[in-house]
Amino acid sequence: MNYKEENLPYESFIGGWYIDEKICDDMVDYHKSNKQLHYPGRAANEVNKDRKDSIDVTINLADLDDKQLFTDYRKTLYDLISLYEEKYVEYKDCDEYGLVEMFPIQYYPPGGGFKQWHCERFTNANRNLVFMTYLTDVENAGTEFKYQKLKTECKKGLTLIWPTDITHTHRGIINNEHEKYILTGWYNLYE
């Protein structure tokens, strides 16, 4: 399948491609229709809305009756990680990582988001790459990368992949008027 690439600076080590918007719509519908799975978003394993204000649903494939939507998304991620490895060839030689964690669909209400600077490595030292898909279009929202001096827009289907280290410290761009949905997760180093 062909994925349109977002024009991001090569030296940023952030790759971005657009996926099928139907997957995005289905993920939002899944979040909305499974209120029994909702829980307050956590940062550093604690609920603190000044740091992160979201309602999350974690996807665990082992617990799902209908896995097709998530199988399609994982297949898409497999395609995108291959594109990332073509762009940053050093990752091709590192076959010691894979998609091993469950991943959350996150709803950010107006004024919500991951408000503080953070990187993914400190949450779990085995994390190697981050992926994130914007599930909705929201103007004046997205993600800000501190050291790359880069802001990405919240465009439905845009899936970003980047390293988990402190070099890629980031935070959400908060929109006080509109809600936002994302799906995020990690490729971990195998233990």
mmCIF file of C-alpha atoms in Angstrom:
data_model
loop_
_atom_site.group_PDB
_atom_site.id
_atom_site.type_symbol
_atom_site.label_atom_id
_atom_site.label_comp_id
_atom_site.label_asym_id
_atom_site.label_seq_id
_atom_site.Cartn_x
_atom_site.Cartn_y
_atom_site.Cartn_z
ATOM 1 C CA MET A 1 0.000 0.000 0.000
ATOM 2 C CA ASN A 2 1.190 3.548 -0.704
ATOM 3 C CA TYR A 3 1.299 5.972 2.195
ATOM 4 C CA LYS A 4 1.624 9.681 1.589
ATOM 5 C CA GLU A 5 4.642 10.972 3.501
ATOM 6 C CA GLU A 6 4.508 14.142 5.595
ATOM 7 C CA ASN A 7 7.347 16.515 4.770
ATOM 8 C CA LEU A 8 9.369 16.513 8.011
ATOM 9 C CA PRO A 9 13.043 17.475 8.304
ATOM 10 C CA TYR A 10 15.230 14.414 7.705
ATOM 11 C CA GLU A 11 17.599 15.346 10.532
ATOM 12 C CA SER A 12 14.715 15.323 13.042
ATOM 13 C CA PHE A 13 14.538 11.487 13.019
ATOM 14 C CA ILE A 14 10.743 11.909 13.006
ATOM 15 C CA GLY A 15 8.940 10.081 10.224
ATOM 16 C CA GLY A 16 5.338 10.774 9.275
ATOM 17 C CA TRP A 17 2.898 9.043 6.931
ATOM 18 C CA TYR A 18 -0.877 9.161 6.398
ATOM 19 C CA ILE A 19 -2.949 6.043 6.994
ATOM 20 C CA ASP A 20 -6.504 5.160 5.904
ATOM 21 C CA GLU A 21 -8.939 7.571 7.585
ATOM 22 C CA LYS A 22 -11.468 4.763 8.018
ATOM 23 C CA ILE A 23 -9.128 3.149 10.558
ATOM 24 C CA CYS A 24 -9.080 6.467 12.423
ATOM 25 C CA ASP A 25 -12.880 6.750 12.408
ATOM 26 C CA ASP A 26 -13.238 3.154 13.605
ATOM 27 C CA MET A 27 -10.769 3.751 16.455
ATOM 28 C CA VAL A 28 -12.699 6.837 17.609
ATOM 29 C CA ASP A 29 -15.953 4.840 17.419
ATOM 30 C CA TYR A 30 -14.346 2.044 19.455
ATOM 31 C CA HIS A 31 -13.330 4.527 22.161
ATOM 32 C CA LYS A 32 -16.774 6.154 22.239
ATOM 33 C CA SER A 33 -18.688 2.869 22.321
ATOM 34 C CA ASN A 34 -16.638 1.250 25.104
ATOM 35 C CA LYS A 35 -17.204 3.596 28.026
ATOM 36 C CA GLN A 36 -16.807 0.677 30.441
ATOM 37 C CA LEU A 37 -13.124 0.584 29.440
ATOM 38 C CA HIS A 38 -12.491 4.308 30.028
ATOM 39 C CA TYR A 39 -10.004 5.400 32.666
ATOM 40 C CA PRO A 40 -8.276 8.720 33.416
ATOM 41 C CA GLY A 41 -4.992 9.133 31.560
ATOM 42 C CA ARG A 42 -1.823 8.749 33.577
ATOM 43 C CA ALA A 43 1.619 10.302 33.364
ATOM 44 C CA ALA A 44 4.410 8.632 35.322
ATOM 45 C CA ASN A 45 1.758 6.175 36.594
ATOM 46 C CA GLU A 46 -0.314 8.837 38.299
ATOM 47 C CA VAL A 47 -3.430 10.800 37.435
ATOM 48 C CA ASN A 48 -2.561 14.494 37.328
ATOM 49 C CA LYS A 49 -4.712 16.605 34.992
ATOM 50 C CA ASP A 50 -2.226 19.479 35.201
ATOM 51 C CA ARG A 51 0.269 17.185 33.522
ATOM 52 C CA LYS A 52 -1.974 14.991 31.335
ATOM 53 C CA ASP A 53 -5.723 15.395 30.904
ATOM 54 C CA SER A 54 -7.220 12.526 28.917
ATOM 55 C CA ILE A 55 -9.649 9.620 28.978
ATOM 56 C CA ASP A 56 -7.932 6.478 27.719
ATOM 57 C CA VAL A 57 -8.900 3.018 26.524
ATOM 58 C CA THR A 58 -6.046 0.521 26.356
ATOM 59 C CA ILE A 59 -6.157 -2.026 23.567
ATOM 60 C CA ASN A 60 -5.184 -5.536 24.557
ATOM 61 C CA LEU A 61 -5.584 -7.842 21.572
ATOM 62 C CA ALA A 62 -5.899 -10.883 23.823
ATOM 63 C CA ASP A 63 -9.091 -9.454 25.352
ATOM 64 C CA LEU A 64 -10.876 -8.496 22.136
ATOM 65 C CA ASP A 65 -13.701 -10.380 20.483
ATOM 66 C CA ASP A 66 -13.367 -8.479 17.190
ATOM 67 C CA LYS A 67 -9.696 -8.094 16.400
ATOM 68 C CA GLN A 68 -9.949 -7.095 12.731
ATOM 69 C CA LEU A 69 -9.747 -3.326 13.272
ATOM 70 C CA PHE A 70 -6.658 -3.675 15.420
ATOM 71 C CA THR A 71 -5.127 -6.275 13.132
ATOM 72 C CA ASP A 72 -5.509 -3.800 10.240
ATOM 73 C CA TYR A 73 -3.875 -1.064 12.320
ATOM 74 C CA ARG A 74 -0.972 -3.311 13.350
ATOM 75 C CA LYS A 75 -0.457 -4.282 9.689
ATOM 76 C CA THR A 76 -0.342 -0.593 8.824
ATOM 77 C CA LEU A 77 2.203 -0.008 11.613
ATOM 78 C CA TYR A 78 4.310 -2.833 10.204
ATOM 79 C CA ASP A 79 4.295 -1.101 6.814
ATOM 80 C CA LEU A 80 5.197 2.242 8.390
ATOM 81 C CA ILE A 81 8.049 0.873 10.490
ATOM 82 C CA SER A 82 9.469 -0.563 7.264
ATOM 83 C CA LEU A 83 9.269 2.902 5.687
ATOM 84 C CA TYR A 84 10.924 4.385 8.778
ATOM 85 C CA GLU A 85 13.740 1.814 8.512
ATOM 86 C CA GLU A 86 14.205 2.680 4.827
ATOM 87 C CA LYS A 87 14.537 6.342 5.767
ATOM 88 C CA TYR A 88 16.786 5.756 8.793
ATOM 89 C CA VAL A 89 18.662 2.641 7.707
ATOM 90 C CA GLU A 90 20.458 2.134 11.032
ATOM 91 C CA TYR A 91 17.201 0.792 12.450
ATOM 92 C CA LYS A 92 17.201 -2.009 9.847
ATOM 93 C CA ASP A 93 20.244 -3.510 11.552
ATOM 94 C CA CYS A 94 18.497 -3.418 14.936
ATOM 95 C CA ASP A 95 16.166 -6.409 14.708
ATOM 96 C CA GLU A 96 15.948 -6.646 18.474
ATOM 97 C CA TYR A 97 12.753 -4.631 18.878
ATOM 98 C CA GLY A 98 9.088 -5.084 18.195
ATOM 99 C CA LEU A 99 5.556 -4.058 19.065
ATOM 100 C CA VAL A 100 5.115 -5.732 22.437
ATOM 101 C CA GLU A 101 3.116 -3.342 24.623
ATOM 102 C CA MET A 102 -0.606 -2.714 24.564
ATOM 103 C CA PHE A 103 -1.531 0.687 23.159
ATOM 104 C CA PRO A 104 -4.021 3.349 24.284
ATOM 105 C CA ILE A 105 -6.601 5.323 22.361
ATOM 106 C CA GLN A 106 -6.644 8.712 24.081
ATOM 107 C CA TYR A 107 -9.431 11.292 24.148
ATOM 108 C CA TYR A 108 -8.412 14.853 25.018
ATOM 109 C CA PRO A 109 -11.305 17.164 25.937
ATOM 110 C CA PRO A 110 -11.108 20.866 25.058
ATOM 111 C CA GLY A 111 -8.188 22.198 27.099
ATOM 112 C CA GLY A 112 -6.892 18.643 27.635
ATOM 113 C CA GLY A 113 -3.695 17.053 26.434
ATOM 114 C CA PHE A 114 -0.266 15.940 27.550
ATOM 115 C CA LYS A 115 0.762 19.361 28.775
ATOM 116 C CA GLN A 116 4.258 18.796 30.163
ATOM 117 C CA TRP A 117 7.500 18.103 28.357
ATOM 118 C CA HIS A 118 8.337 14.411 28.481
ATOM 119 C CA CYS A 119 10.117 11.608 26.667
ATOM 120 C CA GLU A 120 9.145 7.944 26.536
ATOM 121 C CA ARG A 121 12.426 6.385 27.663
ATOM 122 C CA PHE A 122 11.969 7.289 31.334
ATOM 123 C CA THR A 123 8.584 5.581 31.534
ATOM 124 C CA ASN A 124 9.970 2.278 30.266
ATOM 125 C CA ALA A 125 13.688 1.837 29.549
ATOM 126 C CA ASN A 126 12.943 -0.857 26.934
ATOM 127 C CA ARG A 127 11.050 1.537 24.680
ATOM 128 C CA ASN A 128 12.915 2.141 21.426
ATOM 129 C CA LEU A 129 10.514 3.960 19.077
ATOM 130 C CA VAL A 130 7.215 5.780 19.604
ATOM 131 C CA PHE A 131 4.303 5.768 17.177
ATOM 132 C CA MET A 132 1.325 8.099 17.336
ATOM 133 C CA THR A 133 -1.658 8.480 15.016
ATOM 134 C CA TYR A 134 -3.877 11.546 15.040
ATOM 135 C CA LEU A 135 -7.419 10.146 14.784
ATOM 136 C CA THR A 136 -9.137 13.512 14.214
ATOM 137 C CA ASP A 137 -8.434 16.813 12.466
ATOM 138 C CA VAL A 138 -8.009 19.655 14.956
ATOM 139 C CA GLU A 139 -6.647 23.065 14.012
ATOM 140 C CA ASN A 140 -4.186 24.677 16.429
ATOM 141 C CA ALA A 141 -3.382 21.314 18.022
ATOM 142 C CA GLY A 142 -0.732 18.661 17.563
ATOM 143 C CA THR A 143 2.662 17.888 19.051
ATOM 144 C CA GLU A 144 5.635 20.106 19.797
ATOM 145 C CA PHE A 145 9.155 18.630 19.762
ATOM 146 C CA LYS A 146 11.422 20.691 22.005
ATOM 147 C CA TYR A 147 14.922 20.164 20.614
ATOM 148 C CA GLN A 148 13.893 19.808 16.989
ATOM 149 C CA LYS A 149 11.988 23.106 17.286
ATOM 150 C CA LEU A 150 9.253 21.343 15.351
ATOM 151 C CA LYS A 151 5.468 21.349 15.636
ATOM 152 C CA THR A 152 3.321 18.766 13.886
ATOM 153 C CA GLU A 153 -0.340 19.429 13.143
ATOM 154 C CA CYS A 154 -3.199 17.236 14.325
ATOM 155 C CA LYS A 155 -4.254 15.890 10.905
ATOM 156 C CA LYS A 156 -6.441 12.800 10.754
ATOM 157 C CA GLY A 157 -4.415 9.777 9.718
ATOM 158 C CA LEU A 158 -0.975 11.326 10.221
ATOM 159 C CA THR A 159 1.121 8.691 11.972
ATOM 160 C CA LEU A 160 4.435 9.794 13.430
ATOM 161 C CA ILE A 161 7.339 7.551 14.443
ATOM 162 C CA TRP A 162 10.302 8.850 16.467
ATOM 163 C CA PRO A 163 12.974 7.730 18.979
ATOM 164 C CA THR A 164 12.009 7.492 22.650
ATOM 165 C CA ASP A 165 15.057 9.259 24.072
ATOM 166 C CA ILE A 166 15.443 12.643 25.748
ATOM 167 C CA THR A 167 16.515 14.024 22.366
ATOM 168 C CA HIS A 168 12.834 13.797 21.393
ATOM 169 C CA THR A 169 11.273 15.494 24.395
ATOM 170 C CA HIS A 170 7.785 16.598 23.371
ATOM 171 C CA ARG A 171 4.384 17.780 24.584
ATOM 172 C CA GLY A 172 0.901 18.243 23.210
ATOM 173 C CA ILE A 173 -0.252 21.487 21.647
ATOM 174 C CA ILE A 174 -3.410 22.248 23.601
ATOM 175 C CA ASN A 175 -6.607 23.432 21.913
ATOM 176 C CA ASN A 176 -9.014 24.974 24.417
ATOM 177 C CA GLU A 177 -12.037 24.776 22.102
ATOM 178 C CA HIS A 178 -11.959 21.362 20.430
ATOM 179 C CA GLU A 179 -11.537 17.748 21.466
ATOM 180 C CA LYS A 180 -8.831 15.521 20.012
ATOM 181 C CA TYR A 181 -8.290 11.766 19.678
ATOM 182 C CA ILE A 182 -4.961 10.015 19.212
ATOM 183 C CA LEU A 183 -3.659 6.460 19.330
ATOM 184 C CA THR A 184 -0.126 5.923 20.579
ATOM 185 C CA GLY A 185 2.251 3.127 21.473
ATOM 186 C CA TRP A 186 5.803 1.879 21.461
ATOM 187 C CA TYR A 187 8.236 -0.495 19.863
ATOM 188 C CA ASN A 188 10.253 -2.080 22.662
ATOM 189 C CA LEU A 189 13.664 -3.652 22.762
ATOM 190 C CA TYR A 190 13.324 -7.358 23.418
ATOM 191 C CA GLU A 191 14.532 -8.469 26.820
#
